[in-house]
């Protein structure tokens, strides 16, 4: 009988990763322990997320069940008293608008800084600049909030007047005077806060571009910008999307900085420069300590909406990245 088909043949040795070459299962004790820890960590994360969702859903049902509130369309927030009336219309509008303003400002600037650090700046400049960008991500949000309230707000009136002069006819940038404590100011502050996150991730993605791709483009006579446009940006597009979603996640859930700068009011303003507005996180932080049991349930219900929005945003980002990979694989 051929030795290749002999029933007494010894099993093949495990591969370099500690797994059997046939079954793919870990056979070394260390690999089994690591596999168990990795699997347990993944299961624990799913359990924690499910527990959070169940807790938020249970407390939310207590608040919005029955005829106590028209939760999704009511503009007021009065979750105390015998006849509570509260809704998330203003909070959803303020959260989405301020986050969109932040991403519109932050993403182009962050991508430009990342490209400068990775492809334009000399090494003596790129390393310190990258360190400063990383350091900005470690600044506590309350520091950003104090800086925004004491420095940014007083110095934005000139910009508001300029926007009103040239773009006030749109209705979005009409300015009637007063303190610049508006959703647009919050958006600028959030853009500064998410800038280090988007920049750091984008920079690392751009540094992973295969050197041969860039050298091939240069050999064909491409300029530096053409190399970036044809090689770097297409390669790093999914990474930039991931970085943007990370920044958007922080913008959606930012609390202390927004609460310090924004003048809360339950009005949906057509102009971004009008004072007032509110966000989910800011409203929860400012009202949770003074709320009764029912009021806390109502605030938790608004937190559940923010939780769902964050999950949807991250899920959409994963779908976009997956489609980009499928498209890239098909093109290759």
mmCIF file of C-alpha atoms in Angstrom:
data_model
loop_
_atom_site.group_PDB
_atom_site.id
_atom_site.type_symbol
_atom_site.label_atom_id
_atom_site.label_comp_id
_atom_site.label_asym_id
_atom_site.label_seq_id
_atom_site.Cartn_x
_atom_site.Cartn_y
_atom_site.Cartn_z
ATOM 1 C CA UNK A 1 0.000 0.000 0.000
ATOM 2 C CA UNK A 2 1.282 3.450 -0.803
ATOM 3 C CA UNK A 3 2.695 5.216 2.217
ATOM 4 C CA UNK A 4 0.790 8.359 1.280
ATOM 5 C CA UNK A 5 -2.509 6.569 2.027
ATOM 6 C CA UNK A 6 -1.349 4.381 4.898
ATOM 7 C CA UNK A 7 -3.764 4.358 7.874
ATOM 8 C CA UNK A 8 -0.803 4.398 10.247
ATOM 9 C CA UNK A 9 0.578 7.592 8.829
ATOM 10 C CA UNK A 10 1.412 10.176 11.487
ATOM 11 C CA UNK A 11 -0.572 13.437 11.357
ATOM 12 C CA UNK A 12 1.158 16.374 9.767
ATOM 13 C CA UNK A 13 2.972 18.737 12.115
ATOM 14 C CA UNK A 14 1.256 21.907 13.182
ATOM 15 C CA UNK A 15 1.805 24.996 11.096
ATOM 16 C CA UNK A 16 3.827 27.993 12.103
ATOM 17 C CA UNK A 17 0.814 29.546 13.828
ATOM 18 C CA UNK A 18 0.361 26.656 16.232
ATOM 19 C CA UNK A 19 -2.599 25.149 14.379
ATOM 20 C CA UNK A 20 -2.934 21.720 12.826
ATOM 21 C CA UNK A 21 -2.275 21.787 9.110
ATOM 22 C CA UNK A 22 -5.403 19.630 8.564
ATOM 23 C CA UNK A 23 -8.054 20.799 11.037
ATOM 24 C CA UNK A 24 -6.870 24.347 11.692
ATOM 25 C CA UNK A 25 -7.411 23.896 15.446
ATOM 26 C CA UNK A 26 -4.883 25.092 18.005
ATOM 27 C CA UNK A 27 -2.837 22.207 19.386
ATOM 28 C CA UNK A 28 -0.295 23.944 21.632
ATOM 29 C CA UNK A 29 -1.355 24.828 25.193
ATOM 30 C CA UNK A 30 -0.363 28.477 24.778
ATOM 31 C CA UNK A 31 -2.330 28.763 21.555
ATOM 32 C CA UNK A 32 -5.366 27.142 23.159
ATOM 33 C CA UNK A 33 -5.227 29.601 26.048
ATOM 34 C CA UNK A 34 -4.852 32.553 23.684
ATOM 35 C CA UNK A 35 -7.692 31.280 21.498
ATOM 36 C CA UNK A 36 -9.941 30.897 24.535
ATOM 37 C CA UNK A 37 -9.113 34.380 25.820
ATOM 38 C CA UNK A 38 -9.711 35.938 22.408
ATOM 39 C CA UNK A 39 -13.004 34.133 21.966
ATOM 40 C CA UNK A 40 -14.077 34.983 25.509
ATOM 41 C CA UNK A 41 -13.240 38.656 24.977
ATOM 42 C CA UNK A 42 -15.385 38.760 21.852
ATOM 43 C CA UNK A 43 -18.288 37.046 23.597
ATOM 44 C CA UNK A 44 -17.936 39.355 26.615
ATOM 45 C CA UNK A 45 -18.108 42.404 24.345
ATOM 46 C CA UNK A 46 -21.307 41.130 22.727
ATOM 47 C CA UNK A 47 -22.813 40.386 26.135
ATOM 48 C CA UNK A 48 -21.975 43.874 27.409
ATOM 49 C CA UNK A 49 -23.487 45.517 24.336
ATOM 50 C CA UNK A 50 -26.615 43.400 24.677
ATOM 51 C CA UNK A 51 -26.878 44.235 28.388
ATOM 52 C CA UNK A 52 -26.616 47.955 27.638
ATOM 53 C CA UNK A 53 -29.278 47.696 24.944
ATOM 54 C CA UNK A 54 -31.631 45.737 27.227
ATOM 55 C CA UNK A 55 -31.165 48.181 30.114
ATOM 56 C CA UNK A 56 -31.764 51.233 27.927
ATOM 57 C CA UNK A 57 -34.793 49.648 26.274
ATOM 58 C CA UNK A 58 -36.377 48.621 29.592
ATOM 59 C CA UNK A 59 -35.980 52.047 31.189
ATOM 60 C CA UNK A 60 -37.100 53.765 27.990
ATOM 61 C CA UNK A 61 -40.334 51.771 27.781
ATOM 62 C CA UNK A 62 -41.217 52.946 31.273
ATOM 63 C CA UNK A 63 -41.001 56.542 30.108
ATOM 64 C CA UNK A 64 -42.532 56.574 26.638
ATOM 65 C CA UNK A 65 -45.243 53.917 26.946
ATOM 66 C CA UNK A 66 -48.858 54.987 26.918
ATOM 67 C CA UNK A 67 -50.001 58.550 26.304
ATOM 68 C CA UNK A 68 -47.416 60.249 28.503
ATOM 69 C CA UNK A 69 -45.433 61.814 25.670
ATOM 70 C CA UNK A 70 -45.188 62.128 21.924
ATOM 71 C CA UNK A 71 -41.562 61.235 22.158
ATOM 72 C CA UNK A 72 -40.263 61.755 18.641
ATOM 73 C CA UNK A 73 -41.995 65.019 17.669
ATOM 74 C CA UNK A 74 -42.436 67.042 20.863
ATOM 75 C CA UNK A 75 -40.184 70.113 21.061
ATOM 76 C CA UNK A 76 -40.412 70.613 24.839
ATOM 77 C CA UNK A 77 -38.565 68.792 27.580
ATOM 78 C CA UNK A 78 -40.555 68.776 30.794
ATOM 79 C CA UNK A 79 -40.269 65.277 32.221
ATOM 80 C CA UNK A 80 -41.375 66.190 35.747
ATOM 81 C CA UNK A 81 -44.773 66.874 37.246
ATOM 82 C CA UNK A 82 -48.130 65.213 36.960
ATOM 83 C CA UNK A 83 -48.413 65.638 33.170
ATOM 84 C CA UNK A 84 -44.923 65.220 31.692
ATOM 85 C CA UNK A 85 -44.316 66.463 28.179
ATOM 86 C CA UNK A 86 -41.019 65.747 26.513
ATOM 87 C CA UNK A 87 -39.567 64.753 23.161
ATOM 88 C CA UNK A 88 -36.311 64.420 21.257
ATOM 89 C CA UNK A 89 -37.070 66.537 18.197
ATOM 90 C CA UNK A 90 -34.817 69.416 19.257
ATOM 91 C CA UNK A 91 -32.145 67.107 20.659
ATOM 92 C CA UNK A 92 -31.963 64.983 17.503
ATOM 93 C CA UNK A 93 -31.784 68.089 15.325
ATOM 94 C CA UNK A 94 -29.034 69.683 17.422
ATOM 95 C CA UNK A 95 -26.981 66.501 17.676
ATOM 96 C CA UNK A 96 -27.083 65.761 13.967
ATOM 97 C CA UNK A 97 -26.515 69.346 12.813
ATOM 98 C CA UNK A 98 -23.576 70.050 15.136
ATOM 99 C CA UNK A 99 -21.946 66.728 14.226
ATOM 100 C CA UNK A 100 -22.386 67.331 10.488
ATOM 101 C CA UNK A 101 -20.879 70.812 10.805
ATOM 102 C CA UNK A 102 -17.959 69.333 12.738
ATOM 103 C CA UNK A 103 -17.262 66.643 10.128
ATOM 104 C CA UNK A 104 -17.574 69.069 7.184
ATOM 105 C CA UNK A 105 -14.918 71.251 8.787
ATOM 106 C CA UNK A 106 -12.678 68.581 10.299
ATOM 107 C CA UNK A 107 -12.365 65.878 7.621
ATOM 108 C CA UNK A 108 -10.825 67.967 4.786
ATOM 109 C CA UNK A 109 -8.430 69.666 7.202
ATOM 110 C CA UNK A 110 -7.484 66.364 8.834
ATOM 111 C CA UNK A 111 -6.828 64.661 5.489
ATOM 112 C CA UNK A 112 -4.704 67.610 4.384
ATOM 113 C CA UNK A 113 -2.648 67.508 7.585
ATOM 114 C CA UNK A 114 -2.227 63.739 7.292
ATOM 115 C CA UNK A 115 -1.009 64.048 3.699
ATOM 116 C CA UNK A 116 1.393 66.824 4.664
ATOM 117 C CA UNK A 117 2.878 64.777 7.508
ATOM 118 C CA UNK A 118 3.139 61.562 5.500
ATOM 119 C CA UNK A 119 4.228 62.846 2.075
ATOM 120 C CA UNK A 120 5.317 66.480 2.139
ATOM 121 C CA UNK A 121 6.906 67.439 5.444
ATOM 122 C CA UNK A 122 10.584 66.633 6.084
ATOM 123 C CA UNK A 123 11.291 64.114 8.808
ATOM 124 C CA UNK A 124 12.499 66.794 11.236
ATOM 125 C CA UNK A 125 9.102 68.478 10.974
ATOM 126 C CA UNK A 126 6.785 65.517 10.480
ATOM 127 C CA UNK A 127 7.714 63.752 13.727
ATOM 128 C CA UNK A 128 7.124 66.759 16.064
ATOM 129 C CA UNK A 129 3.961 67.712 14.176
ATOM 130 C CA UNK A 130 2.609 64.168 14.462
ATOM 131 C CA UNK A 131 3.381 64.209 18.185
ATOM 132 C CA UNK A 132 1.495 67.482 18.654
ATOM 133 C CA UNK A 133 -1.523 66.097 16.776
ATOM 134 C CA UNK A 134 -1.520 62.979 18.962
ATOM 135 C CA UNK A 135 -1.215 65.155 22.060
ATOM 136 C CA UNK A 136 -4.350 67.101 21.136
ATOM 137 C CA UNK A 137 -6.360 63.879 21.327
ATOM 138 C CA UNK A 138 -5.394 63.508 24.999
ATOM 139 C CA UNK A 139 -6.754 66.919 26.064
ATOM 140 C CA UNK A 140 -9.840 66.459 28.306
ATOM 141 C CA UNK A 141 -13.121 67.610 26.835
ATOM 142 C CA UNK A 142 -13.772 70.020 29.717
ATOM 143 C CA UNK A 143 -10.605 71.903 28.750
ATOM 144 C CA UNK A 144 -11.916 72.274 25.221
ATOM 145 C CA UNK A 145 -15.214 73.440 26.676
ATOM 146 C CA UNK A 146 -13.612 76.108 28.860
ATOM 147 C CA UNK A 147 -11.485 77.304 25.967
ATOM 148 C CA UNK A 148 -14.527 77.415 23.723
ATOM 149 C CA UNK A 149 -16.635 79.349 26.221
ATOM 150 C CA UNK A 150 -13.961 81.852 27.262
ATOM 151 C CA UNK A 151 -12.059 82.334 23.996
ATOM 152 C CA UNK A 152 -13.909 80.924 21.001
ATOM 153 C CA UNK A 153 -17.363 82.374 21.742
ATOM 154 C CA UNK A 154 -16.217 86.014 22.196
ATOM 155 C CA UNK A 155 -14.062 85.913 19.049
ATOM 156 C CA UNK A 156 -16.638 84.430 16.679
ATOM 157 C CA UNK A 157 -18.917 87.454 16.456
ATOM 158 C CA UNK A 158 -16.798 88.877 13.627
ATOM 159 C CA UNK A 159 -17.081 85.639 11.651
ATOM 160 C CA UNK A 160 -20.817 85.540 12.336
ATOM 161 C CA UNK A 161 -21.231 89.107 11.025
ATOM 162 C CA UNK A 162 -19.232 88.244 7.889
ATOM 163 C CA UNK A 163 -21.333 85.131 7.251
ATOM 164 C CA UNK A 164 -24.502 87.167 7.750
ATOM 165 C CA UNK A 165 -23.307 89.815 5.286
ATOM 166 C CA UNK A 166 -22.466 87.398 2.470
ATOM 167 C CA UNK A 167 -24.558 84.289 3.179
ATOM 168 C CA UNK A 168 -27.381 85.609 5.313
ATOM 169 C CA UNK A 169 -29.737 85.495 2.320
ATOM 170 C CA UNK A 170 -29.711 81.689 2.570
ATOM 171 C CA UNK A 171 -31.378 81.803 5.978
ATOM 172 C CA UNK A 172 -28.872 79.284 7.303
ATOM 173 C CA UNK A 173 -26.280 81.909 8.241
ATOM 174 C CA UNK A 174 -28.456 84.822 9.288
ATOM 175 C CA UNK A 175 -27.198 86.485 12.463
ATOM 176 C CA UNK A 176 -29.208 88.765 14.687
ATOM 177 C CA UNK A 177 -26.477 89.644 17.165
ATOM 178 C CA UNK A 178 -25.777 88.429 20.669
ATOM 179 C CA UNK A 179 -23.400 85.833 22.052
ATOM 180 C CA UNK A 180 -22.121 83.216 19.640
ATOM 181 C CA UNK A 181 -23.437 80.278 21.673
ATOM 182 C CA UNK A 182 -25.020 78.385 18.818
ATOM 183 C CA UNK A 183 -24.874 75.025 17.092
ATOM 184 C CA UNK A 184 -22.380 76.432 14.608
ATOM 185 C CA UNK A 185 -19.984 77.297 17.445
ATOM 186 C CA UNK A 186 -20.471 73.815 18.862
ATOM 187 C CA UNK A 187 -19.707 72.382 15.427
ATOM 188 C CA UNK A 188 -16.449 74.349 15.209
ATOM 189 C CA UNK A 189 -15.439 73.196 18.696
ATOM 190 C CA UNK A 190 -16.283 69.574 17.897
ATOM 191 C CA UNK A 191 -14.282 69.845 14.673
ATOM 192 C CA UNK A 192 -11.218 70.846 16.689
ATOM 193 C CA UNK A 193 -11.818 67.948 19.073
ATOM 194 C CA UNK A 194 -12.195 65.248 16.401
ATOM 195 C CA UNK A 195 -9.384 66.618 14.231
ATOM 196 C CA UNK A 196 -6.607 64.655 16.039
ATOM 197 C CA UNK A 197 -8.503 61.365 15.731
ATOM 198 C CA UNK A 198 -9.169 61.669 12.014
ATOM 199 C CA UNK A 199 -5.658 62.974 11.352
ATOM 200 C CA UNK A 200 -3.851 60.232 13.274
ATOM 201 C CA UNK A 201 -5.753 57.355 11.680
ATOM 202 C CA UNK A 202 -5.544 58.853 8.178
ATOM 203 C CA UNK A 203 -1.812 59.458 8.557
ATOM 204 C CA UNK A 204 -1.169 55.828 9.492
ATOM 205 C CA UNK A 205 -3.266 54.651 6.542
ATOM 206 C CA UNK A 206 -1.402 56.885 4.091
ATOM 207 C CA UNK A 207 1.925 55.594 5.379
ATOM 208 C CA UNK A 208 0.847 52.056 4.474
ATOM 209 C CA UNK A 209 0.538 52.830 0.755
ATOM 210 C CA UNK A 210 2.855 50.426 -1.145
ATOM 211 C CA UNK A 211 6.013 52.246 -2.048
ATOM 212 C CA UNK A 212 6.090 50.573 -5.450
ATOM 213 C CA UNK A 213 2.805 52.223 -6.412
ATOM 214 C CA UNK A 214 4.180 55.672 -5.734
ATOM 215 C CA UNK A 215 7.501 54.964 -7.419
ATOM 216 C CA UNK A 216 5.724 53.580 -10.485
ATOM 217 C CA UNK A 217 3.641 56.736 -10.798
ATOM 218 C CA UNK A 218 6.732 58.932 -10.403
ATOM 219 C CA UNK A 219 8.571 56.872 -13.027
ATOM 220 C CA UNK A 220 5.729 57.561 -15.472
ATOM 221 C CA UNK A 221 6.223 61.291 -14.970
ATOM 222 C CA UNK A 222 3.457 62.008 -12.453
ATOM 223 C CA UNK A 223 3.752 65.020 -10.169
ATOM 224 C CA UNK A 224 3.552 64.735 -6.387
ATOM 225 C CA UNK A 225 -0.127 65.698 -6.391
ATOM 226 C CA UNK A 226 -0.887 63.217 -9.181
ATOM 227 C CA UNK A 227 0.797 60.467 -7.163
ATOM 228 C CA UNK A 228 -1.390 61.329 -4.175
ATOM 229 C CA UNK A 229 -4.530 61.550 -6.310
ATOM 230 C CA UNK A 230 -3.947 58.310 -8.221
ATOM 231 C CA UNK A 231 -2.204 56.130 -5.617
ATOM 232 C CA UNK A 232 -2.480 57.438 -2.063
ATOM 233 C CA UNK A 233 -6.079 58.616 -1.843
ATOM 234 C CA UNK A 234 -7.649 55.554 -3.556
ATOM 235 C CA UNK A 235 -5.621 53.233 -1.333
ATOM 236 C CA UNK A 236 -6.512 55.094 1.871
ATOM 237 C CA UNK A 237 -10.164 55.866 1.115
ATOM 238 C CA UNK A 238 -11.569 53.140 3.345
ATOM 239 C CA UNK A 239 -9.200 54.168 6.131
ATOM 240 C CA UNK A 240 -10.294 57.791 5.874
ATOM 241 C CA UNK A 241 -13.927 56.671 6.073
ATOM 242 C CA UNK A 242 -13.136 54.637 9.185
ATOM 243 C CA UNK A 243 -11.311 57.602 10.729
ATOM 244 C CA UNK A 244 -14.235 59.884 9.930
ATOM 245 C CA UNK A 245 -16.677 57.492 11.581
ATOM 246 C CA UNK A 246 -14.513 57.381 14.704
ATOM 247 C CA UNK A 247 -14.533 61.164 14.794
ATOM 248 C CA UNK A 248 -18.275 61.268 14.160
ATOM 249 C CA UNK A 249 -18.805 58.884 17.064
ATOM 250 C CA UNK A 250 -17.031 61.270 19.399
ATOM 251 C CA UNK A 251 -18.891 64.269 17.996
ATOM 252 C CA UNK A 252 -22.263 62.586 18.499
ATOM 253 C CA UNK A 253 -21.555 61.686 22.106
ATOM 254 C CA UNK A 254 -19.546 64.693 23.295
ATOM 255 C CA UNK A 255 -20.952 66.062 26.541
ATOM 256 C CA UNK A 256 -18.973 68.494 28.675
ATOM 257 C CA UNK A 257 -17.581 70.681 25.905
ATOM 258 C CA UNK A 258 -21.043 71.097 24.376
ATOM 259 C CA UNK A 259 -22.676 71.744 27.753
ATOM 260 C CA UNK A 260 -20.089 74.438 28.523
ATOM 261 C CA UNK A 261 -20.486 76.326 25.240
ATOM 262 C CA UNK A 262 -24.116 75.893 24.194
ATOM 263 C CA UNK A 263 -27.003 77.946 25.544
ATOM 264 C CA UNK A 264 -29.660 75.228 25.848
ATOM 265 C CA UNK A 265 -33.123 75.975 24.559
ATOM 266 C CA UNK A 266 -35.795 73.778 23.046
ATOM 267 C CA UNK A 267 -36.167 75.566 19.749
ATOM 268 C CA UNK A 268 -35.328 74.374 16.246
ATOM 269 C CA UNK A 269 -33.621 77.386 14.686
ATOM 270 C CA UNK A 270 -33.479 77.702 10.924
ATOM 271 C CA UNK A 271 -30.196 79.586 11.216
ATOM 272 C CA UNK A 272 -27.094 77.860 12.521
ATOM 273 C CA UNK A 273 -25.971 81.151 14.053
ATOM 274 C CA UNK A 274 -28.997 81.663 16.296
ATOM 275 C CA UNK A 275 -28.241 80.975 19.964
ATOM 276 C CA UNK A 276 -29.778 77.955 21.602
ATOM 277 C CA UNK A 277 -30.457 74.375 20.686
ATOM 278 C CA UNK A 278 -29.517 71.164 22.418
ATOM 279 C CA UNK A 279 -27.925 67.760 21.990
ATOM 280 C CA UNK A 280 -28.628 64.386 23.551
ATOM 281 C CA UNK A 281 -25.469 64.236 25.641
ATOM 282 C CA UNK A 282 -25.674 67.861 26.779
ATOM 283 C CA UNK A 283 -29.311 67.487 27.854
ATOM 284 C CA UNK A 284 -28.613 64.279 29.798
ATOM 285 C CA UNK A 285 -25.632 65.806 31.594
ATOM 286 C CA UNK A 286 -27.456 68.999 32.563
ATOM 287 C CA UNK A 287 -30.764 67.454 33.700
ATOM 288 C CA UNK A 288 -29.956 64.012 35.098
ATOM 289 C CA UNK A 289 -29.005 65.124 38.624
ATOM 290 C CA UNK A 290 -32.197 67.133 39.133
ATOM 291 C CA UNK A 291 -34.577 64.660 37.505
ATOM 292 C CA UNK A 292 -36.886 62.369 39.449
ATOM 293 C CA UNK A 293 -37.215 58.670 38.685
ATOM 294 C CA UNK A 294 -39.529 59.223 35.731
ATOM 295 C CA UNK A 295 -37.370 62.052 34.423
ATOM 296 C CA UNK A 296 -34.335 59.784 34.527
ATOM 297 C CA UNK A 297 -36.229 57.200 32.513
ATOM 298 C CA UNK A 298 -37.020 59.874 29.950
ATOM 299 C CA UNK A 299 -33.370 60.909 29.742
ATOM 300 C CA UNK A 300 -32.361 57.261 29.365
ATOM 301 C CA UNK A 301 -34.879 57.012 26.514
ATOM 302 C CA UNK A 302 -33.091 59.861 24.751
ATOM 303 C CA UNK A 303 -29.824 58.043 25.433
ATOM 304 C CA UNK A 304 -31.243 54.976 23.723
ATOM 305 C CA UNK A 305 -31.925 57.045 20.597
ATOM 306 C CA UNK A 306 -28.317 58.279 20.644
ATOM 307 C CA UNK A 307 -27.160 54.684 21.107
ATOM 308 C CA UNK A 308 -29.154 53.563 18.062
ATOM 309 C CA UNK A 309 -27.895 56.484 15.958
ATOM 310 C CA UNK A 310 -24.303 55.616 16.825
ATOM 311 C CA UNK A 311 -24.838 51.957 15.920
ATOM 312 C CA UNK A 312 -26.420 52.923 12.599
ATOM 313 C CA UNK A 313 -23.563 55.274 11.757
ATOM 314 C CA UNK A 314 -20.932 52.642 12.513
ATOM 315 C CA UNK A 315 -22.911 49.982 10.648
ATOM 316 C CA UNK A 316 -23.150 52.231 7.591
ATOM 317 C CA UNK A 317 -19.414 52.836 7.756
ATOM 318 C CA UNK A 318 -18.737 49.092 7.851
ATOM 319 C CA UNK A 319 -20.952 48.560 4.803
ATOM 320 C CA UNK A 320 -19.180 51.322 2.882
ATOM 321 C CA UNK A 321 -15.769 49.888 3.726
ATOM 322 C CA UNK A 322 -16.850 46.363 2.797
ATOM 323 C CA UNK A 323 -18.189 47.533 -0.555
ATOM 324 C CA UNK A 324 -14.985 49.449 -1.227
ATOM 325 C CA UNK A 325 -12.972 46.293 -0.573
ATOM 326 C CA UNK A 326 -15.219 44.232 -2.861
ATOM 327 C CA UNK A 327 -14.905 46.851 -5.575
ATOM 328 C CA UNK A 328 -11.129 46.994 -5.194
ATOM 329 C CA UNK A 329 -10.895 43.201 -5.326
ATOM 330 C CA UNK A 330 -13.067 43.036 -8.439
ATOM 331 C CA UNK A 331 -11.038 45.749 -10.120
ATOM 332 C CA UNK A 332 -7.815 43.925 -9.335
#
